[in-house]
Coordinates of C-alpha atoms and ligand atoms in Angstrom, one line a residue:
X1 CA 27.9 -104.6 119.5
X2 CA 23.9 -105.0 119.8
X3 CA 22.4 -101.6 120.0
X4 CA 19.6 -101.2 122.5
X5 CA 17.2 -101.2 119.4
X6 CA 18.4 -104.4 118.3
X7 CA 18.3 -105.9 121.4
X8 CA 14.7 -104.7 121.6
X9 CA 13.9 -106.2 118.6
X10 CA 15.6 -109.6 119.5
X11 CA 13.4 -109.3 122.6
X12 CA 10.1 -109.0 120.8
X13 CA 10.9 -111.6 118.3
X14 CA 11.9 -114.2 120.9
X15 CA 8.6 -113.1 123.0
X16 CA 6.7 -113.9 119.6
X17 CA 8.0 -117.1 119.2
X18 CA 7.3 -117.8 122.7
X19 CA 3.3 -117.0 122.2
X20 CA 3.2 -118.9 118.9
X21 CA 4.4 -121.9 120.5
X22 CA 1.7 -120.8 123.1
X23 CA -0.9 -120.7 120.1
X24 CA 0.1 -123.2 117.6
X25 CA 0.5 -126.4 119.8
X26 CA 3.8 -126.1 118.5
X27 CA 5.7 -127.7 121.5
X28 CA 7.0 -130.6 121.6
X29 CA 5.5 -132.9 123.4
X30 CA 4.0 -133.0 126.9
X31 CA 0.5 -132.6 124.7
X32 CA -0.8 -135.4 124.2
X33 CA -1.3 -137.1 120.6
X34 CA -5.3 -136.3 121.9
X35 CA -4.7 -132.3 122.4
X36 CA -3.8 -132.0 118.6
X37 CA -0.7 -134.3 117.7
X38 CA 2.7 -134.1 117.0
X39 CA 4.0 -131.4 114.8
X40 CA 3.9 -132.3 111.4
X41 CA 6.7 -131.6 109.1
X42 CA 5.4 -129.7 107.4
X43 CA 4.3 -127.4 110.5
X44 CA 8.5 -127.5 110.8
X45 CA 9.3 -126.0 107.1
X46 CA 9.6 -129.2 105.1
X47 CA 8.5 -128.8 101.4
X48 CA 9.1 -125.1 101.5
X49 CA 10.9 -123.2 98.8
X50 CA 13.9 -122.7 100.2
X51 CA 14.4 -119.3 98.3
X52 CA 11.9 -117.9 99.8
X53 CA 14.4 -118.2 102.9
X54 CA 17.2 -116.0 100.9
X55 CA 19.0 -119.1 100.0
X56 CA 20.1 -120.5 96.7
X57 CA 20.6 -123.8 96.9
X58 CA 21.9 -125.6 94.3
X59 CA 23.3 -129.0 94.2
X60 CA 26.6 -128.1 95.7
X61 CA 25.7 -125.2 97.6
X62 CA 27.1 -125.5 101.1
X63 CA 26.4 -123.2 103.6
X64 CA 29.8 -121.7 105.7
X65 CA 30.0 -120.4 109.0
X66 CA 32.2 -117.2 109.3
X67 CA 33.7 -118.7 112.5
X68 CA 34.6 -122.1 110.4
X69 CA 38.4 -122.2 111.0
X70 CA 40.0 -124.8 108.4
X71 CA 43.2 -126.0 110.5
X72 CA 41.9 -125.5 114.3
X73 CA 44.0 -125.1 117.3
X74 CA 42.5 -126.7 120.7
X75 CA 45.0 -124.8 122.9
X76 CA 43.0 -122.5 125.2
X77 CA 43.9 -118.8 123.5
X78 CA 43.1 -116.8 126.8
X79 CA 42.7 -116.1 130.6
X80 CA 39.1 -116.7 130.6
X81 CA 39.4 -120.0 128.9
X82 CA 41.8 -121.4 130.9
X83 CA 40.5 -121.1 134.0
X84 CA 36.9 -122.0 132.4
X85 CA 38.1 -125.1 131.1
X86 CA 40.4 -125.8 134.5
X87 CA 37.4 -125.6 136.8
X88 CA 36.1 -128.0 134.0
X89 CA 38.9 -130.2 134.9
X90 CA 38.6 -129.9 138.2
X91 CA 35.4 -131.3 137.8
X92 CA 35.9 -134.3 135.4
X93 CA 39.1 -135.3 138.2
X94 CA 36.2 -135.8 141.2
X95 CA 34.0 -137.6 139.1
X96 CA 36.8 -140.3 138.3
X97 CA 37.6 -140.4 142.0
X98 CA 34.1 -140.5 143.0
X99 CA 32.4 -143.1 140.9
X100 CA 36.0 -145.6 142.0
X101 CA 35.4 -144.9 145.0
X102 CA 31.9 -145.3 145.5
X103 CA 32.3 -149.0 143.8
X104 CA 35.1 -149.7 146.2
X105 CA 33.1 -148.5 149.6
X106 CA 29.9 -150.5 149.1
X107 CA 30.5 -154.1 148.5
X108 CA 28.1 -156.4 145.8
X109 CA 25.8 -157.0 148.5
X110 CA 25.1 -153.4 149.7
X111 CA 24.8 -152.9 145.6
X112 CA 22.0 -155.5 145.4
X113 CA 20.0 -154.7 148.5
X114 CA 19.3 -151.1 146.7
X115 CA 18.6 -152.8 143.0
X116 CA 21.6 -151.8 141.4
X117 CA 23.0 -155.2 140.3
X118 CA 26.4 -156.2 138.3
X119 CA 25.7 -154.6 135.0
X120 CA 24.7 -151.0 137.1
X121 CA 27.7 -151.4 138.7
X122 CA 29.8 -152.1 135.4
X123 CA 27.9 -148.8 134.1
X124 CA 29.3 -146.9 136.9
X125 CA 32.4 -148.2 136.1
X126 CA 32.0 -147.0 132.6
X127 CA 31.3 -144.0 133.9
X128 CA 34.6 -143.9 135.9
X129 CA 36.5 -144.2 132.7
X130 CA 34.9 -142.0 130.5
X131 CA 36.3 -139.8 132.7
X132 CA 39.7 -140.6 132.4
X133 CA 38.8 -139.4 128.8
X134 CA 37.4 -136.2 129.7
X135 CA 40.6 -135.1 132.2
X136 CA 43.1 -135.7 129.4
X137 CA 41.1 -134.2 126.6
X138 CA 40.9 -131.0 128.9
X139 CA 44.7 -131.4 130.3
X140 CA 45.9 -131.3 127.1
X141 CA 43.7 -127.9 126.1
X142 CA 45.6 -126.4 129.1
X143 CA 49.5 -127.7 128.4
X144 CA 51.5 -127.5 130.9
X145 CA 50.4 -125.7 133.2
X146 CA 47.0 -128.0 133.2
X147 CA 45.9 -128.5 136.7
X148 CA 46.5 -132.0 138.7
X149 CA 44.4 -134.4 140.2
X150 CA 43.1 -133.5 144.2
X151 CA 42.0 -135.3 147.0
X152 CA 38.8 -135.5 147.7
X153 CA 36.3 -135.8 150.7
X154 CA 32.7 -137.5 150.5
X155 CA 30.2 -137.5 153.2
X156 CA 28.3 -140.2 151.9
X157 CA 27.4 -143.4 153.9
X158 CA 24.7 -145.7 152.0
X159 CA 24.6 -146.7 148.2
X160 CA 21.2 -144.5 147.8
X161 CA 23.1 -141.0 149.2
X162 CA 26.3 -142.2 146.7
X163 CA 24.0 -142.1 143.9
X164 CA 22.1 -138.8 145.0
X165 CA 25.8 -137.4 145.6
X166 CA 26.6 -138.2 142.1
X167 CA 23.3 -137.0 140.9
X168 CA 23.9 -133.6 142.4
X169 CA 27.4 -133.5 141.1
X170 CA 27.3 -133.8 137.9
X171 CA 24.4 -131.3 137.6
X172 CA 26.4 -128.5 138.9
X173 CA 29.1 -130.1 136.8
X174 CA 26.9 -129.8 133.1
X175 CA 25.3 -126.5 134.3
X176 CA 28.6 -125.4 135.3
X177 CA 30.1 -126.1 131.6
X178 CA 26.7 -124.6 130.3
X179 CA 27.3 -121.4 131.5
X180 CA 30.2 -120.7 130.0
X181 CA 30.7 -122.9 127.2
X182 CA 29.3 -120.4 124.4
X183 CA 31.3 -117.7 125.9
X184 CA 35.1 -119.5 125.2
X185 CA 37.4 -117.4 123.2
X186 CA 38.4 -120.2 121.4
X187 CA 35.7 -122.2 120.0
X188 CA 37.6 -125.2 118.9
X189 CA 38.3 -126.0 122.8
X190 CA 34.9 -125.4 123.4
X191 CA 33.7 -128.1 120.8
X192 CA 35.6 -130.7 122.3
X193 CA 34.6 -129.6 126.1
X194 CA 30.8 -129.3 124.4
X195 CA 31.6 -133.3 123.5
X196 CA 32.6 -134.3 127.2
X197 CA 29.7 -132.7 128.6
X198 CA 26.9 -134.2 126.4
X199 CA 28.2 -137.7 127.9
X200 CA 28.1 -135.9 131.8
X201 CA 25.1 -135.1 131.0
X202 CA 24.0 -138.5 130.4
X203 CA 25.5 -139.8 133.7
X204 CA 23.6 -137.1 135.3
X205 CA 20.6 -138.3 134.1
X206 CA 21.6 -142.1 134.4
X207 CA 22.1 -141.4 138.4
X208 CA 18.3 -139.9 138.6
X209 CA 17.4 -142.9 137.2
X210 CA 19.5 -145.1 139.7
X211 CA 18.0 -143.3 142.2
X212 CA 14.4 -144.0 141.0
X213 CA 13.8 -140.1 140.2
X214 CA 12.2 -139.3 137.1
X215 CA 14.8 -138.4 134.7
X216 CA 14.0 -135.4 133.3
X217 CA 11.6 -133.3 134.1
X218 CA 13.1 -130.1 133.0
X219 CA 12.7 -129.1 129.4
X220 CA 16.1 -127.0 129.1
X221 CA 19.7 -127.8 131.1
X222 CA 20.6 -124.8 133.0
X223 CA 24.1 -123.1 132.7
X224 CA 25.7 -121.6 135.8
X225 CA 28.2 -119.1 136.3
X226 CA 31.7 -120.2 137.0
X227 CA 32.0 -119.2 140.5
X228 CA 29.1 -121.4 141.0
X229 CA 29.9 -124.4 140.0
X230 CA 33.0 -123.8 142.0
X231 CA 31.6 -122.6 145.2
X232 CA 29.6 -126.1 144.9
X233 CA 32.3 -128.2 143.9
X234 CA 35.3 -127.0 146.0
X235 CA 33.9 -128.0 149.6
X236 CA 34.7 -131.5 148.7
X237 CA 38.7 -130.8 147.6
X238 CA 40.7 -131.0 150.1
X239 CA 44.4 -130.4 148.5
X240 CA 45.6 -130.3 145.2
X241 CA 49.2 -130.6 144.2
X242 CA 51.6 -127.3 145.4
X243 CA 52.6 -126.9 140.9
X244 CA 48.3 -126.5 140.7
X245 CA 47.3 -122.7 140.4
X246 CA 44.8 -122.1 141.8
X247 CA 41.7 -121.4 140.4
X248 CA 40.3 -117.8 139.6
X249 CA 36.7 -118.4 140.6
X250 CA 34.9 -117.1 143.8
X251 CA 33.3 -119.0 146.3
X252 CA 30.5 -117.4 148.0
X253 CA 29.3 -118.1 151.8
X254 CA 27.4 -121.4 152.1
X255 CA 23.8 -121.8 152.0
X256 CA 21.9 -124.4 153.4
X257 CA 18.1 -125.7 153.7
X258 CA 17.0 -126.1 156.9
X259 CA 13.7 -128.4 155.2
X260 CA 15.1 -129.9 152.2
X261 CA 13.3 -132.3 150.2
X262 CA 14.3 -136.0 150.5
X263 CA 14.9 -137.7 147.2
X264 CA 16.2 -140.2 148.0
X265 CA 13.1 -141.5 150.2
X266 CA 11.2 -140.3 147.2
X267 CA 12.8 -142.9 144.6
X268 CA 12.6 -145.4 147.2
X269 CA 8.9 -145.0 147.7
X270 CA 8.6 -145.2 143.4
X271 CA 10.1 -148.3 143.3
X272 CA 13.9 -147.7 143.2
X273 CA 16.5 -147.6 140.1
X274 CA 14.4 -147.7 136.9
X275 CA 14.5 -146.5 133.7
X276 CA 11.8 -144.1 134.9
X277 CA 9.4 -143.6 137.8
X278 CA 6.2 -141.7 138.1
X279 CA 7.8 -139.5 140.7
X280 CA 6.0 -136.4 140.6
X281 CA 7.7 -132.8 141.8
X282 CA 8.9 -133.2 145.4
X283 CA 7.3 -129.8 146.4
X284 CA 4.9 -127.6 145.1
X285 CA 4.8 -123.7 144.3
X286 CA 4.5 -121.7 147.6
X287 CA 6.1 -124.1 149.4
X288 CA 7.8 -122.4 152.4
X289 CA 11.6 -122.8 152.0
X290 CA 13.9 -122.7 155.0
X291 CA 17.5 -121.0 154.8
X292 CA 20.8 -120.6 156.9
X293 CA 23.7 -119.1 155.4
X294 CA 27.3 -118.6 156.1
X295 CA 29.5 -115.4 157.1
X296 CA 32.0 -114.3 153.9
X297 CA 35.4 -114.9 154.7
X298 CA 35.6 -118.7 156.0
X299 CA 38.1 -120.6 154.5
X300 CA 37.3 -123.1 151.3
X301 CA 38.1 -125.5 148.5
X302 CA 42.0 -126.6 147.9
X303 CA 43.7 -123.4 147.3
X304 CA 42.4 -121.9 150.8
X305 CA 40.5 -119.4 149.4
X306 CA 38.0 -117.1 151.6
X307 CA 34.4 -116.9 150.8
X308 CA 33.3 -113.5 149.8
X309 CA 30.1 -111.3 148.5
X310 CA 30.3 -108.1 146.7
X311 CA 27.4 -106.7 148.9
X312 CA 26.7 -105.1 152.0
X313 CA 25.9 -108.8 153.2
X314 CA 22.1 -108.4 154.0
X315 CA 19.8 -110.6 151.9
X316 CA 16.7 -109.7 150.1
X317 CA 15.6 -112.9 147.7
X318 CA 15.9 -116.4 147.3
X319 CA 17.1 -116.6 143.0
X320 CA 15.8 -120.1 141.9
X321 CA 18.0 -120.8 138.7
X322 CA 16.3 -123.5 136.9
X323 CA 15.9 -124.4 133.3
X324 CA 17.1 -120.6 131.5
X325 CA 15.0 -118.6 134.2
X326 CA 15.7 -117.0 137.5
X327 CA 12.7 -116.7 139.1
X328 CA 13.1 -114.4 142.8
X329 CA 11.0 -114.4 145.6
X330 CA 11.4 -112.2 148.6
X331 CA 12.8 -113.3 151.7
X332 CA 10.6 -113.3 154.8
X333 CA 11.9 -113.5 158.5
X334 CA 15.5 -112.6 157.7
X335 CA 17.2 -112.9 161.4
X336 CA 20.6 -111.0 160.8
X337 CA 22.0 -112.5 164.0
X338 CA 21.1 -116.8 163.1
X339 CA 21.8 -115.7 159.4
X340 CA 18.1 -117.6 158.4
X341 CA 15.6 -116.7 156.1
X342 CA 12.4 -117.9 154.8
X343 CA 11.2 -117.5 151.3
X344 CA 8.3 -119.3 149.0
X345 CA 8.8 -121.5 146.0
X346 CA 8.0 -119.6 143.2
X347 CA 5.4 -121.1 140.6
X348 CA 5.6 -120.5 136.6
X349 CA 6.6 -122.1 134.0
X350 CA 9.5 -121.4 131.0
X351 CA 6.3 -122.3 128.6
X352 CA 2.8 -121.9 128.7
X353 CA 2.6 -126.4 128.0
X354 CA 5.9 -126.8 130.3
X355 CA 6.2 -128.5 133.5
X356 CA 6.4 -126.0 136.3
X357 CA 9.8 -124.3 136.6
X358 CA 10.9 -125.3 139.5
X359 CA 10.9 -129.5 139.5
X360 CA 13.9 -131.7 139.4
X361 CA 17.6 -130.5 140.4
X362 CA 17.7 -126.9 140.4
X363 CA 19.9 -123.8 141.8
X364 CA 19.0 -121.0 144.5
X365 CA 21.2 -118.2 146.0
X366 CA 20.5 -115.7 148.1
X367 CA 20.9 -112.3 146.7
X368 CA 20.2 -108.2 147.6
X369 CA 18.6 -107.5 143.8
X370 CA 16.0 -109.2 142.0
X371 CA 17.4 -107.9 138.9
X372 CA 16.4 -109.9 135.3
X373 CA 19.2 -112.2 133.9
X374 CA 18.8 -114.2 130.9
X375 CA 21.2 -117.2 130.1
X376 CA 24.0 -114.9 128.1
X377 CA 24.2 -112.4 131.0
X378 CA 23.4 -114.7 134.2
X379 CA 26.9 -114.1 135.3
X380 CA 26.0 -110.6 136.6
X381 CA 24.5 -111.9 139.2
X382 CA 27.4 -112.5 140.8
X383 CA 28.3 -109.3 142.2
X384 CA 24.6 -109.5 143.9
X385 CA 25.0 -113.2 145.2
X386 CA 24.8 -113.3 149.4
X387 CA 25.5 -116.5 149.6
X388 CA 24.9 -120.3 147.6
X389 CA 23.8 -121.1 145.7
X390 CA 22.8 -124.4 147.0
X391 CA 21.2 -127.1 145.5
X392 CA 17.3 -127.4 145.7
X393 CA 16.0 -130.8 145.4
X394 CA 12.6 -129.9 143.5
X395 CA 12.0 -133.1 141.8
Ligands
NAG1 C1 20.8 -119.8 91.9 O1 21.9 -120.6 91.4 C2 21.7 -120.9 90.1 C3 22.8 -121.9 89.7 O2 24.1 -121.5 90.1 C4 21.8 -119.7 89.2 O3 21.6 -120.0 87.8 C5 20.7 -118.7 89.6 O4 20.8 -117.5 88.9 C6 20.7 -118.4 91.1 N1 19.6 -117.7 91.5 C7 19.7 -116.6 92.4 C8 18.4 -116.0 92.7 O5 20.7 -116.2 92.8
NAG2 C1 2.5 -142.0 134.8 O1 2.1 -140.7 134.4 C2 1.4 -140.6 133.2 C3 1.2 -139.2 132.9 O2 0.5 -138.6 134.0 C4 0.2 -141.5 133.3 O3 -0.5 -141.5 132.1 C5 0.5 -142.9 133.7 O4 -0.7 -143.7 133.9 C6 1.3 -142.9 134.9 N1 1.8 -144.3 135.2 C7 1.7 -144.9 136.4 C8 2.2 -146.3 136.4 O5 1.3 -144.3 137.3
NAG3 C1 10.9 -118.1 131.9 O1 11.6 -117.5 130.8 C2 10.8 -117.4 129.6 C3 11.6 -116.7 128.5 O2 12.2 -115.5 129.0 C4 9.5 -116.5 129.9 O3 8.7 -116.6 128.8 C5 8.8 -117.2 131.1 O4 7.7 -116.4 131.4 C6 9.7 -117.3 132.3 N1 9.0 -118.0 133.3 C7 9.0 -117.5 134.5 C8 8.2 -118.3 135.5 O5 9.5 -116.5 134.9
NAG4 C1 7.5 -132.4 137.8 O1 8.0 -133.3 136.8 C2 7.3 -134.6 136.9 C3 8.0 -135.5 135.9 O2 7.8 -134.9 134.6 C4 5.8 -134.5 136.6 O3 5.2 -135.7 136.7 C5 5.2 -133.5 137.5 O4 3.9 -133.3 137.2 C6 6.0 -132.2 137.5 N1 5.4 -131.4 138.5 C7 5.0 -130.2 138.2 C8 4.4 -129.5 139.4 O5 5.2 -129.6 137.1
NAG5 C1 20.2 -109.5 130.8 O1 19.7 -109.6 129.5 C2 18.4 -109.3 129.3 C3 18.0 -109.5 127.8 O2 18.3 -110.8 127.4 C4 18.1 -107.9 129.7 O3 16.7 -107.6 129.6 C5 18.5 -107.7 131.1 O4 18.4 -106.3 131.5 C6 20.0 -108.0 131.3 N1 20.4 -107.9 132.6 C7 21.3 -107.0 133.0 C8 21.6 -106.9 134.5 O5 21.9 -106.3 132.2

């Protein structure tokens, strides 16, 4: 147990490494070589005596980790795990059906007319399988009672809103993982899961690409509470088989944007699928955001579950997850009766060099506190979540 002390301590430490990146041009890149280079490796430790780190290192000196277990077991060991890593699976069965499908609605043609030609389409494909991977890797961490594929709905009708689809998909999918992955009880599951979801991650990133997005922007991946990833991911199941349990994770009431961003006209206008495109943010700090939100209690996601909040049901900020930080900013015209809000991007960065926080695929909520959450405890948000989140298409 961290004692407040501690914790303090941990605080300052990882505040002072935040200004010495600020001071020492430490970061990597996004200076350019001109604004004083790349960091030397010397700057990163090499040549160092290494017992001047408390270390003895002799020539078979191996560092162990405490948690190294010599015959591991990938079984999941508890509760929390299972239904973690069956949300997971939940996850890596739409993705299979999805990418299929998409290659089956839109012919060659439709393909080509949007610059995604035979060798895309064979990386979608790919894609489809690596799935197939993923579900039985995570099936066989659950055993028996593993859940089954679902059907699925899609409300997509063009290649270009397949591809943003899947772009927005697997980013709740990752962050989804993220936000739980360190927390598994057993770790051996986790390392395995943390090996499926590197390779998500680089579908995510190949669809912003597809969709002529730049594809990256961010600096960190953000990890999300289960019961948002599910609350995201469950509109689009519409049954599961009757031996599936159902899944332990809330949904909250749906948010919507009444202005949201168009991507997909933005990748267009930069040329289309490429390895990257100068696309800058899609909107700007201050930009006025527009909100509608559902009651609690409708009806969603394959086991019929209701939507719910743990508050009085009254909104107060607009929580933009992105990268590790949850940045608030207060609502403004909240009309109890529509259920609409308004509410201003917020600016910042995570570092002083960084692009602005709030670019590429990111996360908001509505919620009554604008209590401080750092990636390890972000899941306490939950019991102050209105409704979302929803995705904001930033950039
Ligand atoms: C480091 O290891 C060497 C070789 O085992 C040993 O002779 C030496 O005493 C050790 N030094 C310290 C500071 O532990
Ligand atoms: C893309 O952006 C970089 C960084 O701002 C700039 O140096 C480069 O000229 C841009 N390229 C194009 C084609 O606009
Ligand atoms: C994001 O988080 C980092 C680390 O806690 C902090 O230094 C930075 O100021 C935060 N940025 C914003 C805009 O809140
Ligand atoms: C958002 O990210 C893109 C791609 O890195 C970059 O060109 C743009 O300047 C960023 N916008 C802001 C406001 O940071
Ligand atoms: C979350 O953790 C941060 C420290 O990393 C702490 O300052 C903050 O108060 C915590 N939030 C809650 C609600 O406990």
């Amino acid at each position: 147990m961290l004692t407040l002390t501690k914790l303090s301590t941990l605080l300052q430490i990882a505040l002072g490494c935040a200004s010495l990146l600020d001071v020492a041009s430490a970061a990597p890149s996004m200076m350019s070589r001109k604004q004083g280079g790349p960091v030397t490796s010397a700057e990163l430790g090499a040549g160092a005596d290494p017992s001047k780190a408390g270390k003895n290192i002799s020539s078979s000196y191996q560092p162990a980790s405490s948690l190294a277990v010599k015959d591991p077991s990938y079984q999941v060991i508890s509760d929390f795990d299972f239904q973690s890593i069956a949300l997971a699976l939940h996850q890596e069965y739409i993705e299979l059906d999805l990418f299929n499908y998409g290659l089956v609605k839109f012919s060659d043609a439709d393909y080509d007319a949007h610059g995604l030609d035979a060798e895309d389409r064979h990386l979608i494909r790919h894609m489809a399988q690596q799935e197939i991977g993923h579900a039985v890797a995570l099936s066989n961490m659950l055993g028996a009672k593993a859940p089954k594929q679902c059907t699925y709905r899609y409300d997509f009708q063009t290649v270009p809103e397949f591809v943003d689809f899947c772009q927005r998909l697997t980013k709740w999918g990752e962050s989804g993982v993220y936000g739980f992955l360190n927390l598994l009880d057993n770790r051996a599951s986790a390392q395995i899961l943390l090996q499926s979801i590197t390779t998500e991650a680089r579908q995510q990133y190949t669809f912003r690409q597809f969709e002529g997005l730049f594809p990256m922007p961010e600096w960190f991946e953000t990890g999300l509470p289960q019961s948002w990833a599910w609350t995201l991911l469950s509109p689009w199941i519409v049954s599961c088989p009757e031996e599936n349990q159902p899944l332990a994770w809330d949904i909250y009431p749906a948010l919507k944007w009444l202005n949201e961003p168009d991507a997909i006209a933005a990748g267009k206008a930069a040329g289309g699928p490429s390895i990257s495109n100068n696309v800058t943010a899609l909107t700007h700090a201050g930009q006025e955001n527009l909100f509608s939100w559902d009651e609690p209690g409708k009806i969603q996601g394959p086991y019929r579950q209701k939507t719910r909040t743990y508050t009085s049901g009254t909104p107060k900020f607009a929580a933009y997850v992105s990268q590790f930080n949850v940045s608030y900013t207060e609502l403004y015209d909240v009309d109890m009766n529509a259920r609409t809000a308004k509410a201003r991007q917020p600016g910042g960065t995570v570092y002083p060099q960084g692009p602005s926080l709030v670019n590429s695929t990111v996360f908001v909520a509505l919620t009554d506190t604008d209590t401080f959450y750092t990636p390890a405890n972000l899941s306490l948000i939950n019991k102050h979540v209105v409704a979302g989140p929803a995705i904001y298409q930033a950039g």
